[in-house]
Every structure is written in C-alpha cells, then in structure tokens.
Tab-separated table of C-alpha atoms in Angstrom:
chain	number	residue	atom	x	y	z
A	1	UNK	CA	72.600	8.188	-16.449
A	2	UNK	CA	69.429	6.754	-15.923
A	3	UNK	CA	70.021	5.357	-12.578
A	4	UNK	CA	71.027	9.157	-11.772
A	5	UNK	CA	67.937	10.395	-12.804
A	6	UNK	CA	66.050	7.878	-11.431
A	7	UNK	CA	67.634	9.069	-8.057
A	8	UNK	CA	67.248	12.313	-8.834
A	9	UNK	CA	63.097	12.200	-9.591
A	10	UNK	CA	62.911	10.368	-5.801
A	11	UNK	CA	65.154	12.773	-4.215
A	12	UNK	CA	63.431	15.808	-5.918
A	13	UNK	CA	59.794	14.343	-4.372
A	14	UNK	CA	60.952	13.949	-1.148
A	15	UNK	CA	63.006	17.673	-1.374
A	16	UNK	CA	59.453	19.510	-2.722
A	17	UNK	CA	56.276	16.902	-1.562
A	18	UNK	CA	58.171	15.226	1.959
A	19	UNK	CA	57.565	12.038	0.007
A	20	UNK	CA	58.384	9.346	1.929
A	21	UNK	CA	61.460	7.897	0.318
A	22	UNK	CA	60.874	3.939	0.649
A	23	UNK	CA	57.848	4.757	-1.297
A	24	UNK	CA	59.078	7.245	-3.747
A	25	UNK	CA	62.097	5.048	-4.487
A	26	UNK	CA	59.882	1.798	-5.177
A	27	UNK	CA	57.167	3.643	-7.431
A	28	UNK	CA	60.528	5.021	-9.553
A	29	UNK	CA	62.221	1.646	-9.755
A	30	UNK	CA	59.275	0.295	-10.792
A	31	UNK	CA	58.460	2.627	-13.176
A	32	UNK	CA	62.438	2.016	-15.247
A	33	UNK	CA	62.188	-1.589	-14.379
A	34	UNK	CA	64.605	-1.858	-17.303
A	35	UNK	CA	66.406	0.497	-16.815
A	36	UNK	CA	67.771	1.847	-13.366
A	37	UNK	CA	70.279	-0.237	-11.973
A	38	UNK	CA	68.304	-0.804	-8.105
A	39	UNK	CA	71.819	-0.989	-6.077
A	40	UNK	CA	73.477	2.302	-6.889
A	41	UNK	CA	69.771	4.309	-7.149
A	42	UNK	CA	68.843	3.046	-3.404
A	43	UNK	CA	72.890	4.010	-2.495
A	44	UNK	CA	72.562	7.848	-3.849
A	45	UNK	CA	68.767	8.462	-2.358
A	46	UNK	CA	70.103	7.056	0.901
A	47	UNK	CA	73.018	8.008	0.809
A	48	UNK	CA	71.921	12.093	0.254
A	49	UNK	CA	68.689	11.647	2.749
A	50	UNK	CA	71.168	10.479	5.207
A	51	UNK	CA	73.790	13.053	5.212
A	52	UNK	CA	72.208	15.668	3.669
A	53	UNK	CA	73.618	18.083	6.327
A	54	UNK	CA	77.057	17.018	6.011
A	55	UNK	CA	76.669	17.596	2.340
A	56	UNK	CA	75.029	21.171	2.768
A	57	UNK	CA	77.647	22.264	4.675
A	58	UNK	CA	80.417	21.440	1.917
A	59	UNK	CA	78.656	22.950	-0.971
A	60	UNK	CA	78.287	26.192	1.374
A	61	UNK	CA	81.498	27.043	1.181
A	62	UNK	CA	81.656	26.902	-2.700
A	63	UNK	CA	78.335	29.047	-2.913
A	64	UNK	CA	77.991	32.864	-3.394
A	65	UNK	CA	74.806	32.525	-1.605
A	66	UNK	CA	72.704	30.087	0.568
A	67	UNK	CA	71.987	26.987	-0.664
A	68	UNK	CA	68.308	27.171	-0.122
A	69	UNK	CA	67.932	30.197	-2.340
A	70	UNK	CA	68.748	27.647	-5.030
A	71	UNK	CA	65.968	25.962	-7.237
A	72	UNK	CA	65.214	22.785	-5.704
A	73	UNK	CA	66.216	20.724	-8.832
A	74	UNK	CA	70.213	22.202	-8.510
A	75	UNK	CA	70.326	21.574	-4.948
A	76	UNK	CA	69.258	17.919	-5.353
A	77	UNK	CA	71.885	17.435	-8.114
A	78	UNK	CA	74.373	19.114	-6.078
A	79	UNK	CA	73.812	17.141	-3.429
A	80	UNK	CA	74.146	14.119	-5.128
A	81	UNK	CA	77.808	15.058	-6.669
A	82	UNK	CA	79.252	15.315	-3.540
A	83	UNK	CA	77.916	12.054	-2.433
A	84	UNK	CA	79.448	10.628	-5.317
A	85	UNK	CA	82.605	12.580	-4.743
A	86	UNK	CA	83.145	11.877	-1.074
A	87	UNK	CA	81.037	8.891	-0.026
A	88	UNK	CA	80.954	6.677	-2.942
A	89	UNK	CA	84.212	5.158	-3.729
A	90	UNK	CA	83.765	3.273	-7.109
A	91	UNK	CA	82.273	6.265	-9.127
A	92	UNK	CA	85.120	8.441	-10.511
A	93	UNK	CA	84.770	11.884	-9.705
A	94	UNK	CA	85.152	12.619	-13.747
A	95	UNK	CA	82.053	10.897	-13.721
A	96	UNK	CA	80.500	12.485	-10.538
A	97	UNK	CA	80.975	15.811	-12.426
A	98	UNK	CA	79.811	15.637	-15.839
A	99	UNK	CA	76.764	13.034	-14.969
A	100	UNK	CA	75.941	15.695	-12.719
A	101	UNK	CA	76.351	18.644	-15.423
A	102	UNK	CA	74.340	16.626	-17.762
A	103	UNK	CA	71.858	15.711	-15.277
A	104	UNK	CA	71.288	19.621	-14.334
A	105	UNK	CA	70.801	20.452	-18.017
A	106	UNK	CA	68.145	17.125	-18.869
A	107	UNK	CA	65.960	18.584	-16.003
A	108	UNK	CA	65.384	22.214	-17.337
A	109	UNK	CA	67.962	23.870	-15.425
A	110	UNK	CA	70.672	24.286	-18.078
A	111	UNK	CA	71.475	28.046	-16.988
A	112	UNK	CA	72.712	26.451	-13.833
A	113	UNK	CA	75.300	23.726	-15.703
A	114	UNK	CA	78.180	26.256	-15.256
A	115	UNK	CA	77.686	26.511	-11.252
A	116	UNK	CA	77.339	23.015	-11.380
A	117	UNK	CA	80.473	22.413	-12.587
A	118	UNK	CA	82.719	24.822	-11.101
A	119	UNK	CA	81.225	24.014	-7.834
A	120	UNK	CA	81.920	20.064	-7.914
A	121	UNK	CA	84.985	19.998	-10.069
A	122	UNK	CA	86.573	22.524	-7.035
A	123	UNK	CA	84.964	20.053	-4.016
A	124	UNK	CA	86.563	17.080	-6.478
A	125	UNK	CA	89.920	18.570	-5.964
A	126	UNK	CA	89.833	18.429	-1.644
A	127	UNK	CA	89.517	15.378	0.797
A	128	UNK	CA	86.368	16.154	3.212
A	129	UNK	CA	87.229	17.966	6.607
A	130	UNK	CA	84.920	18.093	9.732
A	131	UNK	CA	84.765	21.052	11.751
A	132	UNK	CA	86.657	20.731	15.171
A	133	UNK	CA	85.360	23.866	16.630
A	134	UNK	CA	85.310	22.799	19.739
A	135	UNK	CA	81.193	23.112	20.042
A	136	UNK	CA	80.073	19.401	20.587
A	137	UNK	CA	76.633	19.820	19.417
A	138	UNK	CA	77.740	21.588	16.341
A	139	UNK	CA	80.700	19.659	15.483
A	140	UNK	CA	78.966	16.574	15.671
A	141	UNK	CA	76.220	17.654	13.854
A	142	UNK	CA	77.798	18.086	10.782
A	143	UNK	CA	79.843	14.982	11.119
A	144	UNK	CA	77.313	12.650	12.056
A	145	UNK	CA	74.933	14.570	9.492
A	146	UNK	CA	72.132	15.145	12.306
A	147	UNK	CA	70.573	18.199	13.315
A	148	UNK	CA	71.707	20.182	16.337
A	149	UNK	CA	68.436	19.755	18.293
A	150	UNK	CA	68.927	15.701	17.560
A	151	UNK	CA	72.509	15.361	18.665
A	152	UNK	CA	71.613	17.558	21.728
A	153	UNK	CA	68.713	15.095	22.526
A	154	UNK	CA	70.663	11.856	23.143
A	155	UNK	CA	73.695	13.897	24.609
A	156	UNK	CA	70.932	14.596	27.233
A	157	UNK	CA	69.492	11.246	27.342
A	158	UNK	CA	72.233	9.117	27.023
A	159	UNK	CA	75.584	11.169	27.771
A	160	UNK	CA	78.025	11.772	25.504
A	161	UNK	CA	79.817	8.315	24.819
A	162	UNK	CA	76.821	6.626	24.551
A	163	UNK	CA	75.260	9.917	21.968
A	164	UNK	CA	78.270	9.876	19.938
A	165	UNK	CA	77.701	5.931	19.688
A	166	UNK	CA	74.476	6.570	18.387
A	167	UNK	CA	74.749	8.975	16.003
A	168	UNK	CA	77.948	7.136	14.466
A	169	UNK	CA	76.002	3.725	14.161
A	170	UNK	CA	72.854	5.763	12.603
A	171	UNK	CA	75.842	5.966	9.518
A	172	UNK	CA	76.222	2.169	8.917
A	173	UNK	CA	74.192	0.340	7.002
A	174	UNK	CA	71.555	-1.495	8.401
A	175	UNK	CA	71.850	-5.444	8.272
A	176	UNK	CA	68.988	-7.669	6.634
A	177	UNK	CA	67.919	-9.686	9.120
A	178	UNK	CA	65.883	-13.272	8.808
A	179	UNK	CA	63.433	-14.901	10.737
A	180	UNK	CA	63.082	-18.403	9.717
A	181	UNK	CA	59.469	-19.474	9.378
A	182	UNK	CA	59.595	-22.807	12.072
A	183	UNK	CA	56.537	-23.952	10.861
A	184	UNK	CA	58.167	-25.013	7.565
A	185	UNK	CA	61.840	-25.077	7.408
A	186	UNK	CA	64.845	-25.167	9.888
A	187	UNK	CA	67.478	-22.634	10.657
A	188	UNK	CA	70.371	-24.663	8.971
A	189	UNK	CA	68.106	-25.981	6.101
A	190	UNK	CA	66.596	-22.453	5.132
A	191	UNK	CA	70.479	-21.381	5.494
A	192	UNK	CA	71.418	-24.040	2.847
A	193	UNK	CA	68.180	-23.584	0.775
A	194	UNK	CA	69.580	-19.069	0.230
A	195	UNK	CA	72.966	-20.478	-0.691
A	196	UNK	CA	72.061	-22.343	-3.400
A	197	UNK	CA	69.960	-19.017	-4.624
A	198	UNK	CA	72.940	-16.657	-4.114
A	199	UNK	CA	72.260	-15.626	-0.655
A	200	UNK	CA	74.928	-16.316	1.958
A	201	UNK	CA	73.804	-15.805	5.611
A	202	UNK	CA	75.015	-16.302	9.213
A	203	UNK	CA	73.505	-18.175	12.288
A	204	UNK	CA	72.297	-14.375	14.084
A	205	UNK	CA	72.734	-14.302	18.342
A	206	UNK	CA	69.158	-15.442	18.346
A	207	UNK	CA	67.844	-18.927	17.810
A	208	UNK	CA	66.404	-18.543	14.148
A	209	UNK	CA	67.605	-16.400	12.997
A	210	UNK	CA	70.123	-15.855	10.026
A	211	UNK	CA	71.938	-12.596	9.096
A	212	UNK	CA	72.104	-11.783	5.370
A	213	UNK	CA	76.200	-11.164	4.541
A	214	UNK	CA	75.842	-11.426	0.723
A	215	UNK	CA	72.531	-11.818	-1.637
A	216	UNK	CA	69.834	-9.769	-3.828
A	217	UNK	CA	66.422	-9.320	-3.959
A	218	UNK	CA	64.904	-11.770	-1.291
A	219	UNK	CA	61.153	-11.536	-2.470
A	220	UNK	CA	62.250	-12.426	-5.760
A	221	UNK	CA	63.672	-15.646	-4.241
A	222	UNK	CA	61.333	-19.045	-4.530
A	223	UNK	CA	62.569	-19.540	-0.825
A	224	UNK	CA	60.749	-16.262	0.008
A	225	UNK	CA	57.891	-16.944	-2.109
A	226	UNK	CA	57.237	-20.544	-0.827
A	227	UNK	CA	57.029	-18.478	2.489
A	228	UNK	CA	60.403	-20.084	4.049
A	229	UNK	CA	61.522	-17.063	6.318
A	230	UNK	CA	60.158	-13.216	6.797
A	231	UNK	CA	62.404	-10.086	6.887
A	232	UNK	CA	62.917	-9.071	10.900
A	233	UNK	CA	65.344	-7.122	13.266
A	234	UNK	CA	66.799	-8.922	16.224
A	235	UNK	CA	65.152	-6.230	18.143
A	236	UNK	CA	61.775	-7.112	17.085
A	237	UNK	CA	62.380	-10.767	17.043
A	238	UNK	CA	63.603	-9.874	21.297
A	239	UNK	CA	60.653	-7.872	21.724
A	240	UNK	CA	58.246	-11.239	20.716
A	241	UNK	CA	60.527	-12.835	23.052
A	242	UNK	CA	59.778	-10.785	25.797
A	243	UNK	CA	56.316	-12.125	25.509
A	244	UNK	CA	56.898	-15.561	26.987
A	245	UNK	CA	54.085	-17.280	24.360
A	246	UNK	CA	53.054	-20.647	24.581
A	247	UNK	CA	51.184	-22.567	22.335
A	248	UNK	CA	47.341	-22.288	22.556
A	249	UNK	CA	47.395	-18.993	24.274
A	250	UNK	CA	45.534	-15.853	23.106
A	251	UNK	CA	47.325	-12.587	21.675
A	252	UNK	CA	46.484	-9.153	20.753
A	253	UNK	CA	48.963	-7.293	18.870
A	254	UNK	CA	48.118	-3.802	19.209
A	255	UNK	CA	49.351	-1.920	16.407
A	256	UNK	CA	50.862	-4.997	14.248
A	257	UNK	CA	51.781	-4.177	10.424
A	258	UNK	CA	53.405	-4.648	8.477
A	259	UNK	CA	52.738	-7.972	10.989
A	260	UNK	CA	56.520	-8.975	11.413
A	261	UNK	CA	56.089	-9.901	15.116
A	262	UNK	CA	52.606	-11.418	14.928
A	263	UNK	CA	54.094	-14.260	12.258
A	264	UNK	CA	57.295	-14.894	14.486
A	265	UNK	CA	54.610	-14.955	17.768
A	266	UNK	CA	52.734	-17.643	15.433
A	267	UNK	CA	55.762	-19.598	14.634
A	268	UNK	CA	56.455	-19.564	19.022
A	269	UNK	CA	53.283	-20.753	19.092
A	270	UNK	CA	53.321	-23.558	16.427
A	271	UNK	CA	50.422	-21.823	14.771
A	272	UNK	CA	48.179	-22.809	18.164
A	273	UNK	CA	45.917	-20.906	19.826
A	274	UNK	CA	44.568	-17.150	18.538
A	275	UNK	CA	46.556	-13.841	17.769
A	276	UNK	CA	44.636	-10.730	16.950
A	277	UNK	CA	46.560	-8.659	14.755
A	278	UNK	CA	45.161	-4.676	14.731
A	279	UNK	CA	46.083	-2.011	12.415
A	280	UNK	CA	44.034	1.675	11.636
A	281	UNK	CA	44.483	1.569	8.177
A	282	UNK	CA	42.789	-1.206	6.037
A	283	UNK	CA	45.590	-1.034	3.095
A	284	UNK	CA	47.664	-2.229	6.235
A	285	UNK	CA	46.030	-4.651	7.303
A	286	UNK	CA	45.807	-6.895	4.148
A	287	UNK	CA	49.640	-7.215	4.552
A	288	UNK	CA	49.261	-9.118	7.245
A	289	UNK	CA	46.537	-11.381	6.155
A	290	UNK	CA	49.358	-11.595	2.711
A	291	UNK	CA	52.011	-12.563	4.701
A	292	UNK	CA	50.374	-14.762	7.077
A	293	UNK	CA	49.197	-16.747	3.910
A	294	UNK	CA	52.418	-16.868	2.952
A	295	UNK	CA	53.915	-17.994	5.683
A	296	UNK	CA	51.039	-20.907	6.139
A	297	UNK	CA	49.651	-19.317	9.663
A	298	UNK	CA	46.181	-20.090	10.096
A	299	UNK	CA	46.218	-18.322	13.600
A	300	UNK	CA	46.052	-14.306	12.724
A	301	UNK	CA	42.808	-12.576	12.611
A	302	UNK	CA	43.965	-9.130	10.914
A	303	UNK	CA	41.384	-6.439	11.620
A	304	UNK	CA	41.667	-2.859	11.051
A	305	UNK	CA	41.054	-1.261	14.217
A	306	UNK	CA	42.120	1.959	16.003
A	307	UNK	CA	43.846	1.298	18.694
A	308	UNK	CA	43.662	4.376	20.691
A	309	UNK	CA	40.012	3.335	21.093
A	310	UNK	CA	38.553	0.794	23.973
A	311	UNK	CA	36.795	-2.142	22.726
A	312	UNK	CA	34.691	-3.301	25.279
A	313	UNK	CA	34.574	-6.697	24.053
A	314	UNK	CA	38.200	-7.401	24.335
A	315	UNK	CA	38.294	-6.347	27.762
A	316	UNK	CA	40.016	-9.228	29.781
A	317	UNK	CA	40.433	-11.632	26.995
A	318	UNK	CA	44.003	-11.781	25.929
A	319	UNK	CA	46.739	-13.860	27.880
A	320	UNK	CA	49.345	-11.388	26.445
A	321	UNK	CA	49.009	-7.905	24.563
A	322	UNK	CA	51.521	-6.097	22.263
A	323	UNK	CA	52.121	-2.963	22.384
A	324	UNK	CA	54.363	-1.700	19.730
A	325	UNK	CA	53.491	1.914	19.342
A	326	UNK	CA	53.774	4.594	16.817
A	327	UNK	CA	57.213	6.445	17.879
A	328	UNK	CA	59.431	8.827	16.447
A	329	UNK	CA	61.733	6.245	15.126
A	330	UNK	CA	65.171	7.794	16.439
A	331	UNK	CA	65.959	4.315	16.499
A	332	UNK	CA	65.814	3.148	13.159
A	333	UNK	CA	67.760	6.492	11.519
A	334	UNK	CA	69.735	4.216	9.726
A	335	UNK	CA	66.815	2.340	8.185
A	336	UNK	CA	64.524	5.629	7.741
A	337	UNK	CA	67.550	8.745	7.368
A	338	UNK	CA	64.547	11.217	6.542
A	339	UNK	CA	63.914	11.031	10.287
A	340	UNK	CA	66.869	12.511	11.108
A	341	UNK	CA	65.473	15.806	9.037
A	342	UNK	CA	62.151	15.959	11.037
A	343	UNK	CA	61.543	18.821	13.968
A	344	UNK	CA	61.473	16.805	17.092
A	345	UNK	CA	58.740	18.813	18.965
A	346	UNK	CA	56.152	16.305	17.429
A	347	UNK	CA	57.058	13.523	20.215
A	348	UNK	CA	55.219	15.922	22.811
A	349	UNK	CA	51.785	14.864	21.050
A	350	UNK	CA	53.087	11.089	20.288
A	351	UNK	CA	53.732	10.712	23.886
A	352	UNK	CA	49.824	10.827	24.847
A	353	UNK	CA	48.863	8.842	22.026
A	354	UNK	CA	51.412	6.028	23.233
A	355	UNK	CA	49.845	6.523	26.711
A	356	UNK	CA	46.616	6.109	25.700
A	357	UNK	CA	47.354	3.376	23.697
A	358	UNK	CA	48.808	1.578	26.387
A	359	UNK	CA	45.765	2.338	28.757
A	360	UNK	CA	43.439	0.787	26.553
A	361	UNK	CA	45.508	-2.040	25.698
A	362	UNK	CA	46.201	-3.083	29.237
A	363	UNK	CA	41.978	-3.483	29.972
A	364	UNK	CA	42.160	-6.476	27.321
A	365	UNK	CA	44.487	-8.441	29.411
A	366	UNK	CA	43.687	-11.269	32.048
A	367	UNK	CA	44.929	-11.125	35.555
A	368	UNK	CA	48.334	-12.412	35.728
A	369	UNK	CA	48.871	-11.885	31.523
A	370	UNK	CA	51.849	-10.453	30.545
A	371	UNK	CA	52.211	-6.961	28.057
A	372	UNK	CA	54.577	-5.776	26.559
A	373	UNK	CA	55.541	-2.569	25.437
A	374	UNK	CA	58.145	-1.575	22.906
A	375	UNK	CA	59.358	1.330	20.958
A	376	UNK	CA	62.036	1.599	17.630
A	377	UNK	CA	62.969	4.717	19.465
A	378	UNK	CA	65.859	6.059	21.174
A	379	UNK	CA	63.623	9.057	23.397
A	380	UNK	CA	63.125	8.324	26.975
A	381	UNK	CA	60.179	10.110	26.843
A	382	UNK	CA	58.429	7.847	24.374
A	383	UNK	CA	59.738	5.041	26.416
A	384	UNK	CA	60.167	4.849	30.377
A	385	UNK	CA	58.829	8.446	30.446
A	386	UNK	CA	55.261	6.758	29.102
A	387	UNK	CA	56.008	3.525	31.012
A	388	UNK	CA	56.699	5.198	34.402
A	389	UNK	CA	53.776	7.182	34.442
A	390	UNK	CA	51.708	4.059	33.420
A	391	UNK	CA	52.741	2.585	36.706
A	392	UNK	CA	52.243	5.336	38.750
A	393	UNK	CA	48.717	5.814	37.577
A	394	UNK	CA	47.776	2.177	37.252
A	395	UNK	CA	48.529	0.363	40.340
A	396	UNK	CA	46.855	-3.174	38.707
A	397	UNK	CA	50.015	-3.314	37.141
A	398	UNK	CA	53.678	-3.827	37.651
A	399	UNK	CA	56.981	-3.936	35.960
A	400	UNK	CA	58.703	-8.202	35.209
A	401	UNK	CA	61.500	-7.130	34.907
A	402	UNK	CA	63.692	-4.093	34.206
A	403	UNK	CA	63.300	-2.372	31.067
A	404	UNK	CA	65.837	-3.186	28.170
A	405	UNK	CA	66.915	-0.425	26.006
A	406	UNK	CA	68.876	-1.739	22.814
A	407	UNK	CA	71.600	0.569	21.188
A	408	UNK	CA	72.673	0.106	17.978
A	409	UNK	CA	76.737	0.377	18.748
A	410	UNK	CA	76.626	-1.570	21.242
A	411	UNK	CA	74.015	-4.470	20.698
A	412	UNK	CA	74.187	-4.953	17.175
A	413	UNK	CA	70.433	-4.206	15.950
A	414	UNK	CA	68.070	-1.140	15.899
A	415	UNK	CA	67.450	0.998	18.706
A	416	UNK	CA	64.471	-0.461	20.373
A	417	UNK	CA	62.896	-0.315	24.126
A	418	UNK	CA	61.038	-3.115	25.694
A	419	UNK	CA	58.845	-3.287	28.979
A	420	UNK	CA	57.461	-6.050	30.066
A	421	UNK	CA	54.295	-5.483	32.498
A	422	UNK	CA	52.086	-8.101	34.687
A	423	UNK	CA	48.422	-7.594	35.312
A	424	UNK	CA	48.243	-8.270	39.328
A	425	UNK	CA	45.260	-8.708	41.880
A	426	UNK	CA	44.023	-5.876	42.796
C-alpha cells in the first residue's frame, strides 16, 4: 500500500501542478525512505505517464461519462489499476483491485470506491484489444500511447516503417548506460569492480563503455562514489566523439548540465588542456563542478552563463564548441514519457532559440575548429531544419561530414542528431 500511494501523491502532482515527474518521484521517495519500495513506485508513475492514453481509452468504455469530468484523484487511481491489470505481470489483479479501492477511499474520495471497483474488476475480466480501425494515426495512437498530432509528426518525417519504429521503441525501457571514468579505472577493471557490488554489465559498441544488464542503485555504490564511471547514453558518448578532441585543446560546451559530455570530453582529453562548461541556471551549474570533483577533472570551468547571449570575449577562442541545445526531447520519450503528453506547437519558438544559439556559439570558434551540434530529438526541424539554414546564412562555415540521425529501433540508444561543422577561410 504504501508504495501505491507513494505513486499515487507523484502521479496526482504531475496530473494537477505538470510536476515534472523525475522530480516529483525523488522528493516522494525521499520523503518514505522507509517505506516505499523504489522499483515498483518508479514502474507505476512510469508506467501510467507513459501510456496514459492507452489507459484512457480502456477505462472509457467502462465509464458513463468522460473521464476528465472525473476528480483528478479517481482518474489517477484508475489509471493506475489498469496498469497493474494489463502491463504489470507480477501484481495479481485481486490485488490491482482492492489496493486500488482502498487507495480511492485513504485519499478522500470514498463515494467513488464503488465505481472504482466495478470499473476494474470488469477491465480485470478482458485481455487488452487495440483498435484496428483502419486510421493509422489513430490506431497507432492508442497503441503506441502517443498523441495523434505526435504519431502524425514522425509519419511525416520519417515514413511510416521508420514512425512505427519509433513510437514502438519509445515503449521499452531505456538501458543504463556507463561511461567509464579513463582517468581512474579501465573498462574491464570498473566491469569487475560492479560485479563484486551486484552490478553485472556488458562491454557497450563503444570503447568504454559498459551496459548495465542487472544492478541497483549506482550512486549508492562506493564504485560510483570513488568517482569510477558517470551515467551516459551511447548517443551522447557519439556526440563527444564527433568532436575529434585532443589533449591540450580548448572547449566550450554550450549548454552542458547536468555536464555528462564535458567529463567524458575530459577523460578524451586526459584531463589536458581547458573545457568551459556553460549552463543559465546556477543550481545547474554546481552539478557540474560536483561531478567533475568526483570524477577527479581538474579541467572544467563551470560558469552559469546564457547562452543565447554573445560574449565578446570568447569570440575566436575555442578549438571546438558544443552545441547541445534545448529540444523538445521526442527522442528521449522513453526516458521522459511526460513528453509524449506535451502540445507540439512549442518547437516553432525552440527552433529560433536553437538558431540563435548556434549563431553565437559558432563566433567563439577558431578558423579551422570543429562544432558540433546535437539534439535528443527526433524533429527535423529542430535538427537539419536549424542546421541547413545555418549554412545557408553563414557561408564561414561548412558541413564535415553528413549529419547522423540515431533511432532508437534501429541503433540501440536514444534518438539523437549530430552535425559536425568546420569554421573555413573566408
């Protein structure tokens, strides 16, 4: 029970406040420390965020009227019953039911215990159905709990076998990814160091880097704490790659915290040379200087700056500049699943701001440095749209390459873009 309400308090902030959930869900575990069991609370908030309109759609057909017109307390506990019931194999639906009956009446709604009840003891009596209606968008929406607007976005950008990819990998969990810290450990010793605290891993496709198959809370772990490895996509850890570092050289990372890729473009540089590491917000910022202490790098310089604001002083100083810009984070909806809920009209006004970005960014590099740009996006807007027009308007500057585009189903990590740009004579 108290994991259940637990997930219910985080759920029911995020349903009436658009709490972020990571946040909501660590303040509550926090706060019943002793109590909540962490697995199976982080398994029903995710798990309802994520397909909340596949869920919706069942309990509409068991409801006299909408679901919305319902106080926002029943449709969270609603919600999470037929999670339990359809999506969570090792909870009995006996127990999917009554927790949830009990759960309704603990949270001042016991008028609505009956409805509660009959609803989720019918829906524990069927196997789940999808709609095969023969409309696409709808169809898929449902099924791949995503709303119509998003599954008719990548349709259009990507076609429909590549969409349908998409939106079934933004269903799978999300591995934990390592990047061992070079500076202090090796690949096959950090590997042997997590199995002897509980944590069994695999060598990932890229050179240090191990994939978590089996383990608990890593920055619990002495491994973690003695600052042995930091937690990082293959994406990311490709998108540092693009960069082509060498020791002693000079970096600015752009928009850098939670500062994943400046500590694994420290550890290409054996901790030589200087990396600039720039986030707005100053809360942000210190968990970069944190985690470069951690991790022993003495090369970071963490500031809190805006970067969609020119700094003179930077202009022409950096051998290679980072890019990594706000985005909508279509990429990451198995990571994030609230995106999925979000209107997607707001990437009109983060396109600009990633433009900009990149304008400014591009005056701090030397002739002949390298930038890169990169998304965790799947919107072709946010990515070559902003890149193509960067080109076209600043002729100092020209693609290295073609840009990469990473899909989940078929690569294996988040959905991320890279571009790689060279400053050139003029």
């Amino acid at each position: 029970m108290d994991g259940r309400q637990t997930a219910f308090r985080v759920l029911l902030r995020v349903e009436r406040e658009n709490a972020y959930s990571n946040l909501a869900l660590d303040a509550e575990l926090k706060r019943s420390a002793n109590g909540a069991p962490a697995a199976f609370v982080t398994a029903l908030v995710y798990g309802v965020l994520e397909r909340q309109i596949t869920l919706d759609f069942v309990l509409q057909q068991y409801l006299l009227k909408p679901l919305h017109k319902l106080r926002p307390e029943v449709r969270v506990i609603l919600r999470m019953g037929v999670l339990q019931l359809y999506f969570m194999d090792k909870v009995p639906a006996s127990a999917a039911v009554n927790e949830s009956v009990k759960l309704v009446k603990k949270n001042g709604c016991a008028y609505a215990s009956g409805l509660v009840n009959s609803v989720l003891r019918k829906i524990s009596e069927t196997t789940l159905t999808y709609p095969e209606t023969g409309d696409l968008v709808s169809d898929w929406s449902i099924r791949y709990a995503c709303p119509k607007a998003l599954v008719e976005h990548f349709i259009k950008d990507y076609g429909e076998s590549d969409a349908q990819g998409i939106l079934s990998a933004s269903l799978s969990g999300a591995p934990t990814v390592l990047r061992v810290n070079t500076l202090k450990t090796t690949a096959k010793d950090l590997q042997n160091r997590l199995q002897t605290e509980g944590i069994e891993t695999i060598p990932g496709a890229l050179e240090n880097v191990l994939i978590v198959q089996k383990g608990g809370a890593l920055e619990q772990l002495s491994s973690y704490q003695e600052g042995l490895f930091h937690v990082q996509d293959t994406a990311s850890a490709l998108c540092v790659q693009a960069l082509g570092l060498q020791p002693g050289q000079t970096l600015l990372d752009m928009c850098a915290a939670p500062g994943g890729k400046s500590f694994t473009a420290a550890q290409i540089m054996q901790n030589q040379g200087s990396i600039m590491a720039f986030d707005l917000h100053k809360h942000r910022v210190q968990l970069i200087s944190d985690g470069a202490k951690r991790l022993g790098i003495s090369i970071i310089d963490a500031q809190a700056q805006d970067a969609a604001v020119f700094h003179a002083a930077l202009e022409k100083t950096a051998d290679r500049v980072l890019c990594d810009v706000p985005c909508s984070g279509l990429g990451v909806l198995r990571r994030k699943p609230e995106i999925r809920l979000r209107e997607l009209t707001f990437i009109d006004n983060l396109t600009e701001i990633q433009y900009n970005i990149l304008v400014h960014a591009s005056k701090y590099l030397r002739m002949g440095g390298i930038l890169v740009y990169s998304t965790c996006t799947l919107s072709r807007a946010e990515n070559e749209g902003v890149c193509d027009r960067f080109l076209r308007e600043n002729p100092m500057y020209q693609k290295d390459g073609d840009y990469k585009t990473l899909l989940p189903h078929k690569d294996g990590t988040d959905g991320f873009f890279i571009a790689r740009l060279r400053r050139i004579e003029p």
